[in-house]
mmCIF file of C-alpha atoms in Angstrom:
data_model
loop_
_atom_site.group_PDB
_atom_site.id
_atom_site.type_symbol
_atom_site.label_atom_id
_atom_site.label_comp_id
_atom_site.label_asym_id
_atom_site.label_seq_id
_atom_site.Cartn_x
_atom_site.Cartn_y
_atom_site.Cartn_z
ATOM 1 C CA MET K 289 119.236 109.866 91.124
ATOM 2 C CA ILE K 290 120.409 106.552 89.721
ATOM 3 C CA ASN K 291 123.047 107.383 87.417
ATOM 4 C CA ASN K 292 124.501 105.163 84.281
ATOM 5 C CA ARG K 293 121.135 104.348 82.940
ATOM 6 C CA ASN K 294 120.911 103.311 79.210
ATOM 7 C CA ILE K 295 117.703 104.721 78.477
ATOM 8 C CA SER K 296 116.003 106.512 75.878
ATOM 9 C CA ILE K 297 112.779 108.249 75.062
ATOM 10 C CA ILE K 298 111.532 107.528 71.416
ATOM 11 C CA GLN K 299 108.144 108.108 69.513
ATOM 12 C CA ASP K 300 106.169 105.404 67.630
ATOM 13 C CA GLU K 301 104.893 106.143 63.955
ATOM 14 C CA ASP K 302 101.802 107.359 65.658
ATOM 15 C CA GLY K 303 104.123 109.887 67.792
ATOM 16 C CA LYS K 304 103.091 108.188 70.772
ATOM 17 C CA PRO K 305 106.416 108.384 73.275
ATOM 18 C CA ILE K 306 107.785 105.332 74.271
ATOM 19 C CA VAL K 307 110.003 104.261 76.484
ATOM 20 C CA LEU K 308 113.993 102.103 75.524
ATOM 21 C CA ILE K 309 115.337 100.517 78.811
ATOM 22 C CA ASN K 310 118.085 98.750 76.887
ATOM 23 C CA ASP K 311 119.902 97.326 80.581
ATOM 24 C CA ARG K 312 118.621 94.112 81.466
ATOM 25 C CA LYS K 313 119.644 94.694 85.280
ATOM 26 C CA PHE K 314 117.479 92.259 86.354
ATOM 27 C CA ARG K 315 117.255 89.420 84.108
ATOM 28 C CA GLY K 316 116.825 86.093 86.129
ATOM 29 C CA LEU K 317 114.098 87.307 88.745
ATOM 30 C CA THR K 318 113.537 85.408 91.585
ATOM 31 C CA LYS K 319 110.886 85.991 94.849
ATOM 32 C CA GLU K 320 114.763 87.117 96.221
ATOM 33 C CA ASP K 321 115.543 89.450 93.745
ATOM 34 C CA TRP K 322 112.450 91.441 94.245
ATOM 35 C CA LYS K 323 114.365 93.327 97.750
ATOM 36 C CA THR K 324 117.353 94.610 96.085
ATOM 37 C CA ILE K 325 114.319 95.574 93.275
ATOM 38 C CA GLU K 326 113.264 98.047 95.861
ATOM 39 C CA GLN K 327 116.881 98.558 97.099
ATOM 40 C CA TYR K 328 117.457 100.176 93.586
ATOM 41 C CA LEU K 329 113.606 101.993 93.877
ATOM 42 C CA MET K 330 115.109 103.576 96.838
ATOM 43 C CA LYS K 331 117.459 106.083 95.279
ATOM 44 C CA TYR K 332 114.662 107.342 93.561
ATOM 45 C CA ILE K 333 113.456 108.783 96.883
ATOM 46 C CA GLY K 334 113.228 112.776 97.231
ATOM 47 C CA ALA K 335 112.926 113.517 93.415
ATOM 48 C CA PHE K 336 110.306 115.329 91.052
ATOM 49 C CA TYR K 337 109.793 114.311 88.192
ATOM 50 C CA GLU K 338 107.238 116.132 85.662
ATOM 51 C CA ILE K 339 104.551 114.796 83.634
ATOM 52 C CA SER K 340 105.428 116.534 80.435
ATOM 53 C CA ALA K 341 101.806 116.239 79.022
ATOM 54 C CA CYS K 342 100.433 118.546 82.177
ATOM 55 C CA SER K 343 103.143 119.730 83.700
ATOM 56 C CA GLU K 344 101.932 117.830 86.788
ATOM 57 C CA LYS K 345 105.171 117.315 89.014
ATOM 58 C CA ILE K 346 105.456 114.013 90.690
ATOM 59 C CA TYR K 347 107.167 113.711 94.112
ATOM 60 C CA ILE K 348 108.630 110.035 94.972
ATOM 61 C CA ASP K 349 107.931 109.269 98.672
ATOM 62 C CA LYS K 350 109.779 107.097 101.066
ATOM 63 C CA ASP K 351 107.146 104.675 100.364
ATOM 64 C CA PHE K 352 107.155 104.305 96.974
ATOM 65 C CA PRO K 353 109.738 101.433 96.794
ATOM 66 C CA ASP K 354 107.910 98.735 99.398
ATOM 67 C CA GLU K 355 104.462 100.190 97.076
ATOM 68 C CA TYR K 356 106.405 98.886 93.181
ATOM 69 C CA ALA K 357 107.785 95.743 94.717
ATOM 70 C CA ASN K 358 105.274 94.189 97.173
ATOM 71 C CA SER K 359 102.439 95.502 96.250
ATOM 72 C CA GLN K 360 98.929 93.119 95.344
ATOM 73 C CA SER K 361 98.546 93.369 91.661
ATOM 74 C CA ARG K 362 102.474 93.436 91.614
ATOM 75 C CA ILE K 363 102.902 90.162 93.073
ATOM 76 C CA ALA K 364 100.277 88.478 91.015
ATOM 77 C CA LEU K 365 102.199 89.233 87.609
ATOM 78 C CA LYS K 366 103.166 86.043 86.426
ATOM 79 C CA GLY K 367 105.419 85.827 84.078
ATOM 80 C CA ALA K 368 106.884 88.093 81.273
ATOM 81 C CA ARG K 369 104.256 91.010 83.019
ATOM 82 C CA LYS K 370 106.345 90.105 86.428
ATOM 83 C CA LYS K 371 109.674 90.774 84.267
ATOM 84 C CA ALA K 372 108.712 93.640 82.091
ATOM 85 C CA LYS K 373 107.736 95.352 85.849
ATOM 86 C CA ALA K 374 111.099 94.797 86.888
ATOM 87 C CA GLU K 375 113.253 96.258 84.162
ATOM 88 C CA ALA K 376 110.395 98.505 84.528
ATOM 89 C CA ALA K 377 112.136 100.719 87.448
ATOM 90 C CA GLN K 378 114.989 101.460 85.574
ATOM 91 C CA GLY K 379 113.540 104.212 83.578
ATOM 92 C CA ILE K 380 111.058 105.604 86.493
ATOM 93 C CA PRO K 381 111.967 109.719 85.489
ATOM 94 C CA GLU K 382 111.340 108.659 81.770
ATOM 95 C CA LEU K 383 107.784 107.351 82.893
ATOM 96 C CA VAL K 384 106.966 109.715 84.161
ATOM 97 C CA LYS K 385 107.968 112.314 81.646
ATOM 98 C CA ILE K 386 106.185 110.449 79.127
ATOM 99 C CA ALA K 387 102.612 109.462 80.880
ATOM 100 C CA ILE K 388 99.537 110.260 79.517
ATOM 101 C CA PRO K 389 96.055 110.322 81.732
ATOM 102 C CA GLN K 390 93.481 108.404 81.222
ATOM 103 C CA GLU K 391 90.468 107.492 81.469
ATOM 104 C CA PRO K 392 88.577 108.337 84.084
ATOM 105 C CA ILE K 393 91.716 110.024 85.506
ATOM 106 C CA TRP K 394 91.148 110.019 88.856
ATOM 107 C CA GLU K 395 89.520 107.137 90.778
ATOM 108 C CA GLU K 396 88.571 107.529 94.622
ATOM 109 C CA ASN K 397 90.629 104.692 96.927
ATOM 110 C CA LYS K 398 88.883 101.703 97.459
ATOM 111 C CA GLU K 399 91.394 100.077 100.445
ATOM 112 C CA PRO K 400 91.828 100.239 103.949
ATOM 113 C CA LYS K 401 95.749 100.382 103.707
ATOM 114 C CA HIS K 402 95.763 102.814 101.547
ATOM 115 C CA GLN K 403 92.942 105.620 104.176
ATOM 116 C CA GLU K 404 95.506 107.655 105.440
ATOM 117 C CA ASN K 405 98.652 107.870 101.789
ATOM 118 C CA ALA K 406 95.527 107.924 99.109
ATOM 119 C CA GLN K 407 92.757 109.337 100.580
ATOM 120 C CA ASN K 408 92.660 111.921 98.001
ATOM 121 C CA GLY K 409 92.592 108.996 95.325
ATOM 122 C CA TRP K 410 93.719 107.989 92.514
ATOM 123 C CA TYR K 411 95.353 108.745 89.517
ATOM 124 C CA ARG K 412 95.219 107.083 86.301
ATOM 125 C CA TYR K 413 98.304 107.081 83.572
ATOM 126 C CA TYR K 414 99.011 105.262 80.609
ATOM 127 C CA VAL K 415 102.375 104.448 79.800
ATOM 128 C CA ARG K 416 104.847 102.392 77.027
ATOM 129 C CA PHE K 417 108.338 101.042 78.110
ATOM 130 C CA GLY K 418 110.078 98.887 75.988
ATOM 131 C CA LEU K 419 112.439 95.732 76.543
ATOM 132 C CA PRO K 420 115.400 94.203 74.234
ATOM 133 C CA VAL K 421 115.431 90.565 72.979
ATOM 134 C CA TYR K 422 118.662 89.699 72.043
ATOM 135 C CA ASN K 423 119.137 86.141 70.413
ATOM 136 C CA ASP K 424 120.522 83.080 72.487
ATOM 137 C CA LYS K 425 123.127 81.883 69.742
ATOM 138 C CA THR K 426 124.683 85.838 69.129
ATOM 139 C CA GLY K 427 123.272 87.847 71.711
ATOM 140 C CA SER K 428 122.883 90.538 69.046
ATOM 141 C CA LEU K 429 119.290 92.858 69.108
ATOM 142 C CA GLU K 430 116.508 91.063 67.247
ATOM 143 C CA ARG K 431 113.945 93.610 68.524
ATOM 144 C CA TYR K 432 112.070 94.900 71.508
ATOM 145 C CA ASN K 433 108.860 93.440 72.931
ATOM 146 C CA ILE K 434 106.878 97.321 74.302
ATOM 147 C CA PHE K 435 104.627 97.174 77.756
ATOM 148 C CA SER K 436 102.221 98.899 77.810
ATOM 149 C CA ALA K 437 101.191 99.616 81.595
ATOM 150 C CA THR K 438 98.915 101.992 84.227
ATOM 151 C CA MET K 439 101.084 104.394 85.838
ATOM 152 C CA LEU K 440 98.839 104.890 89.903
ATOM 153 C CA VAL K 441 100.138 108.390 90.714
ATOM 154 C CA ARG K 442 98.436 109.188 94.743
#
């Protein structure tokens, strides 16, 4: 478990949850910083988190940090989305908690590299999170940028 995280869960006007990640631990991201993020994610290994919408328990396995930081989909990210995924690493427990099953919820594994560890396929969940935007001159909070993502679970 990771302590001293400034994370909260709020609801939008429609009652849908959003995870607010108030710390910007991974600003100024470079290629090498993904190793730092991978090490940060290692602190979650061995933990169980529950998806509130369906009471499914999610176990964080030892290969999660590498998959999160080095997957083909992460490498393809650019700009704000890449930075958002980096910052989202801080809110894994809360993102799992607010996850909503996404249609189609299950899909068959099509990647040869995952034949052993994803032989039962992938489950898809929808999540949203917000990151703060600060005024460059005053340093005060101006707004939150809200991102949506698909969380894949095997």
